[in-house]
PDB file of C-alpha atoms in Angstrom:
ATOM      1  CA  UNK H 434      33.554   2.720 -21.831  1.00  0.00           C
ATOM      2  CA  UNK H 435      32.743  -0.906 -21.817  1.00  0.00           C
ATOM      3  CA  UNK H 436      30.878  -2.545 -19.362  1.00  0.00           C
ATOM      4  CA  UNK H 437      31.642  -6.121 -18.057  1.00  0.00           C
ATOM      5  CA  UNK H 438      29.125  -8.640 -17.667  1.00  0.00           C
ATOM      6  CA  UNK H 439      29.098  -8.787 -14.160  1.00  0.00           C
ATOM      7  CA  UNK H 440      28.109  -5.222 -13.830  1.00  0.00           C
ATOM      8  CA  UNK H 441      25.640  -5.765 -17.031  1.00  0.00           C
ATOM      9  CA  UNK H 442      24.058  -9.004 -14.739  1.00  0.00           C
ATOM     10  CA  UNK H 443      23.638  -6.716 -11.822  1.00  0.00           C
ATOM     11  CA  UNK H 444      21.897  -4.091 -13.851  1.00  0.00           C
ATOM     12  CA  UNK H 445      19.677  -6.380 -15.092  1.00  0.00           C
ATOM     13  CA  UNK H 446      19.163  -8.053 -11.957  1.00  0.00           C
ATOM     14  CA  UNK H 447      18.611  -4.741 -10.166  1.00  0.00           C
ATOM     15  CA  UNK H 448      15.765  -3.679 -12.638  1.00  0.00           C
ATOM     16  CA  UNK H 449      13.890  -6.720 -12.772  1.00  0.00           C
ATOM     17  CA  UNK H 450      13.773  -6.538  -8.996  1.00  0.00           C
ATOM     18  CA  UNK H 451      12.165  -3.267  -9.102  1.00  0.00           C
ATOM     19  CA  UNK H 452       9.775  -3.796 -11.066  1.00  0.00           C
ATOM     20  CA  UNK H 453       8.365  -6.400  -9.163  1.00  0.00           C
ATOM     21  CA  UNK H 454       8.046  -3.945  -6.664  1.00  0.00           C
ATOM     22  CA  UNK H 455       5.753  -2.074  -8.290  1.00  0.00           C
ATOM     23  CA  UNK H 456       3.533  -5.036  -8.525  1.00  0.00           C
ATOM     24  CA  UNK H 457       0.664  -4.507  -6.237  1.00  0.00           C
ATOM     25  CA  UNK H 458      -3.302  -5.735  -5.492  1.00  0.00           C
ATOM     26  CA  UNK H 459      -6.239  -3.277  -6.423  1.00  0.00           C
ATOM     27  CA  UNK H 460      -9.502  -4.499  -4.110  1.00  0.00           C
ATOM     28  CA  UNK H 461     -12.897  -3.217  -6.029  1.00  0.00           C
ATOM     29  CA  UNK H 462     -16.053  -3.600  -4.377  1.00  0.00           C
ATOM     30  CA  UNK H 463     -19.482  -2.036  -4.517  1.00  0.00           C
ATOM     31  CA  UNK H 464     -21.106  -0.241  -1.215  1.00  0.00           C
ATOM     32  CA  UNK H 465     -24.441  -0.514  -0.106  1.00  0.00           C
ATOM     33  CA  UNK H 466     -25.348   2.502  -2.549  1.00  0.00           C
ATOM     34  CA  UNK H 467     -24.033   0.955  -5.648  1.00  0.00           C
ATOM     35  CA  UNK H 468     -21.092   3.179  -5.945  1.00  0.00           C
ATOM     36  CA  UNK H 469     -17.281   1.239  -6.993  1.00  0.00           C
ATOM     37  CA  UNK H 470     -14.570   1.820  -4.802  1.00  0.00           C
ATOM     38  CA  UNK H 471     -10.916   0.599  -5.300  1.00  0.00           C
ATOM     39  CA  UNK H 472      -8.125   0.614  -2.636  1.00  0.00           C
ATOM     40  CA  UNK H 473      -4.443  -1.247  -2.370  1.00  0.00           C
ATOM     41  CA  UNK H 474      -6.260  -2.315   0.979  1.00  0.00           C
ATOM     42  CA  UNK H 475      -9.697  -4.786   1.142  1.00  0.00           C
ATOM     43  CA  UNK H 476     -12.647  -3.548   2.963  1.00  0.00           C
ATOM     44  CA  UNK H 477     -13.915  -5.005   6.153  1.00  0.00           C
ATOM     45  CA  UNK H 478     -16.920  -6.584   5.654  1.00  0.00           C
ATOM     46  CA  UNK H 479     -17.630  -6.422   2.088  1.00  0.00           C
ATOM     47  CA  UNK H 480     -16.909  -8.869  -0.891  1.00  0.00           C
ATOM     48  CA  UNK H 481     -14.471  -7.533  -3.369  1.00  0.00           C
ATOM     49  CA  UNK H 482     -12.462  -8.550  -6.107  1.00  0.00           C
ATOM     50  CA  UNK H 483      -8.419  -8.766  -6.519  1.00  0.00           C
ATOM     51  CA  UNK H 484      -6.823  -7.247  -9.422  1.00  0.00           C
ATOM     52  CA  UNK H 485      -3.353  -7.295  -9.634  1.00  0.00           C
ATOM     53  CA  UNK H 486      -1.178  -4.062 -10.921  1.00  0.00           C
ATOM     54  CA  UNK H 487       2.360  -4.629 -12.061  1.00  0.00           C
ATOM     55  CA  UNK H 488       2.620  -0.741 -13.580  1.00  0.00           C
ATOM     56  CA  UNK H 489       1.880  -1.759 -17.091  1.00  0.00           C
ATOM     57  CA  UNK H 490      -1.656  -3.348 -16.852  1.00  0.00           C
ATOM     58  CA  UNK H 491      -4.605  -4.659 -14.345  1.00  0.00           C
ATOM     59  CA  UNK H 492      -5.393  -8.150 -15.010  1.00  0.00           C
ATOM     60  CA  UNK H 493      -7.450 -10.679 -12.385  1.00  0.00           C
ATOM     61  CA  UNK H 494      -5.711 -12.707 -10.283  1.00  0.00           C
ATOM     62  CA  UNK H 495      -7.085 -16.374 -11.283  1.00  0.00           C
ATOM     63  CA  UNK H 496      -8.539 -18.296  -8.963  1.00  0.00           C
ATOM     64  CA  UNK H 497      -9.074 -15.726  -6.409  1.00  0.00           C
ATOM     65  CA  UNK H 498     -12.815 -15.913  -5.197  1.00  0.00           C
ATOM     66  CA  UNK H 499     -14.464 -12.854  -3.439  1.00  0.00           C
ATOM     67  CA  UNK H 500     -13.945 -12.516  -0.084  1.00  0.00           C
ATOM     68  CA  UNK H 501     -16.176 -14.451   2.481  1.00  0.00           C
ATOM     69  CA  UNK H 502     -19.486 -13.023   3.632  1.00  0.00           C
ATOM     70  CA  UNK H 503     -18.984 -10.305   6.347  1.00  0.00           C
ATOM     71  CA  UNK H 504     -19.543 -11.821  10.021  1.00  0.00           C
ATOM     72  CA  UNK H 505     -23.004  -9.694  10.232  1.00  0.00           C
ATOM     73  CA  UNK H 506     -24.034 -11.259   7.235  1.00  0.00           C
ATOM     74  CA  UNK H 507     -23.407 -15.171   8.685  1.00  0.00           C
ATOM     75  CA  UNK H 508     -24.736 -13.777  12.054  1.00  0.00           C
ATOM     76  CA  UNK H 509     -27.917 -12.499  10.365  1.00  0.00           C
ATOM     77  CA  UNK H 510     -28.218 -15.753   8.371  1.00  0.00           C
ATOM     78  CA  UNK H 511     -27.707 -17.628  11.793  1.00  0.00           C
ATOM     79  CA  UNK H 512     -30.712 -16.205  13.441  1.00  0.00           C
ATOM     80  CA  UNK H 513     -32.847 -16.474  10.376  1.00  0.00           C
ATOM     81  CA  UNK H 514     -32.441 -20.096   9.975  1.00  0.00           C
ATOM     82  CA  UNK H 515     -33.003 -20.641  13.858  1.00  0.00           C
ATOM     83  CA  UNK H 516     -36.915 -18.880  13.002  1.00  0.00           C
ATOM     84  CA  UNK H 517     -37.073 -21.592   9.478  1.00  0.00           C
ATOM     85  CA  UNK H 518     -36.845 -24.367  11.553  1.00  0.00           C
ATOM     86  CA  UNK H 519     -39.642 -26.073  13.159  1.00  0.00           C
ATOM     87  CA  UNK H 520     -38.110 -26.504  16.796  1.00  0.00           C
ATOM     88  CA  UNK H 521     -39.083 -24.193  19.210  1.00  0.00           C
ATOM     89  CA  UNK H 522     -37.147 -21.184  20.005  1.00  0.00           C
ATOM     90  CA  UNK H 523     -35.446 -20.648  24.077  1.00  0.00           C
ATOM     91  CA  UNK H 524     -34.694 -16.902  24.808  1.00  0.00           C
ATOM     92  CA  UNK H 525     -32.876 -15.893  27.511  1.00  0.00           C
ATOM     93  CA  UNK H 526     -34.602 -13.352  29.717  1.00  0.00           C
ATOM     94  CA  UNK H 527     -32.794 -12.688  33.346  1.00  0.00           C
ATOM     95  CA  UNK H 528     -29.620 -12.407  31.510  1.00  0.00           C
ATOM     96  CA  UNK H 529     -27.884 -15.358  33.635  1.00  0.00           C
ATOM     97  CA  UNK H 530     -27.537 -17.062  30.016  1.00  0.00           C
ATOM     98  CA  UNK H 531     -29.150 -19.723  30.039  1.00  0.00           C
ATOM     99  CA  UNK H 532     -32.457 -19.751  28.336  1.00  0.00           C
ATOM    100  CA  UNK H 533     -35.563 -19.823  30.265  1.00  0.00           C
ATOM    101  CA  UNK H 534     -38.824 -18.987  28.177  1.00  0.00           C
ATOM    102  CA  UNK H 535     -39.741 -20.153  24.218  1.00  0.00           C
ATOM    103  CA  UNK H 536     -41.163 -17.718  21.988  1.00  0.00           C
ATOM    104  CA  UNK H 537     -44.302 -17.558  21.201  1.00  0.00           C
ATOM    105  CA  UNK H 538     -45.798 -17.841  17.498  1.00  0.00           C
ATOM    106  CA  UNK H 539     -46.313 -14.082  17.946  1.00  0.00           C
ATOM    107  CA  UNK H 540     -42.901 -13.359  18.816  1.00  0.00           C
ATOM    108  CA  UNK H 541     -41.218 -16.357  16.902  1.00  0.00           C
ATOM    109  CA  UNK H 542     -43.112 -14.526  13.759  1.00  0.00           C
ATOM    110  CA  UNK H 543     -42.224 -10.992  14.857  1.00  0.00           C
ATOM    111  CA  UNK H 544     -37.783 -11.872  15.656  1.00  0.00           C
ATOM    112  CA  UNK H 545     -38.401 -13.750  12.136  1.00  0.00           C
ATOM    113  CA  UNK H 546     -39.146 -10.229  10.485  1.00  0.00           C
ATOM    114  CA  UNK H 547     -36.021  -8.912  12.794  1.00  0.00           C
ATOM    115  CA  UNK H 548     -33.943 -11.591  10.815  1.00  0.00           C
ATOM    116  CA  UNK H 549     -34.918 -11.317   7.354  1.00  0.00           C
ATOM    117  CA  UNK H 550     -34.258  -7.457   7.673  1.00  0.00           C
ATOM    118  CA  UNK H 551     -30.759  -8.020   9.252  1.00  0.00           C
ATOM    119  CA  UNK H 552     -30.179 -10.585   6.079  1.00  0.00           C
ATOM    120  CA  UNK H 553     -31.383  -7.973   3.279  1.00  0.00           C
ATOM    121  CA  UNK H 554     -29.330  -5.349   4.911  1.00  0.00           C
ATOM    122  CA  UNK H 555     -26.052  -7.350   5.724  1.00  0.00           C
ATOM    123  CA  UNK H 556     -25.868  -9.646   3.048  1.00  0.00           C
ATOM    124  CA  UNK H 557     -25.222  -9.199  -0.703  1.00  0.00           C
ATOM    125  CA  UNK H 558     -27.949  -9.806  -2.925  1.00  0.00           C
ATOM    126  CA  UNK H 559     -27.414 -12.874  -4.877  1.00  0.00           C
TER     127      UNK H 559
END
């Protein structure tokens, strides 16, 4: 039986479209522990690579960066650089929000430590 080469196009056609679909992104990241993980889904939070699966290989995708830092991370970094700076710092302390006392060195010294901690546990280390 011959086929024509309409029906030959459509076969064709019809298996290069599937295999696209088995094209897919890996995300890899590290945890906190050290330990890899991999996922067709990125984690929250967490810088991670992008490799891209088409069923035959894994390659890079190039020019994809790792993800932003995770929101506690900037948050943490926030705070920290509000202790760095020289200009004094306003807390807020009958919760009407609007500050009403600055720190003292004591306590500028002491949310300083709070800050650095928050940065070496929510942000990667360069």
């Amino acid at each position: 039986m011959r086929l024509s080469t309409r029906t030959c196009l459509l076969f064709m056609a019809t298996t290069l479209a599937s295999g696209g679909a088995l094209a897919a992104n890996v995300y890899k990241w590290k945890d906190a522990n050290g330990v890899t993980h991999s996922s067709d889904k990125p984690p929250a939070g967490q810088p991670y690579e992008v490799r891209r699966v088409d069923g035959q290989y894994a390659a890079e995708i190039p020019g994809d960066e790792p993800a932003a830092e995770s929101a506690a991370c900037a948050s943490a970094r926030r705070s920290l650089s509000a202790f760095e700076d020289a200009r004094p710092v306003q807390v807020d302390t009958d919760g009407d929000g609007k500050p009403d006392r600055t720190l003292s060195d004591e306590e500028r010294q002491s949310h300083r430590g709070v800050a650095e901690a928050a940065v070496k546990a929510n942000c990667p280390a360069a």
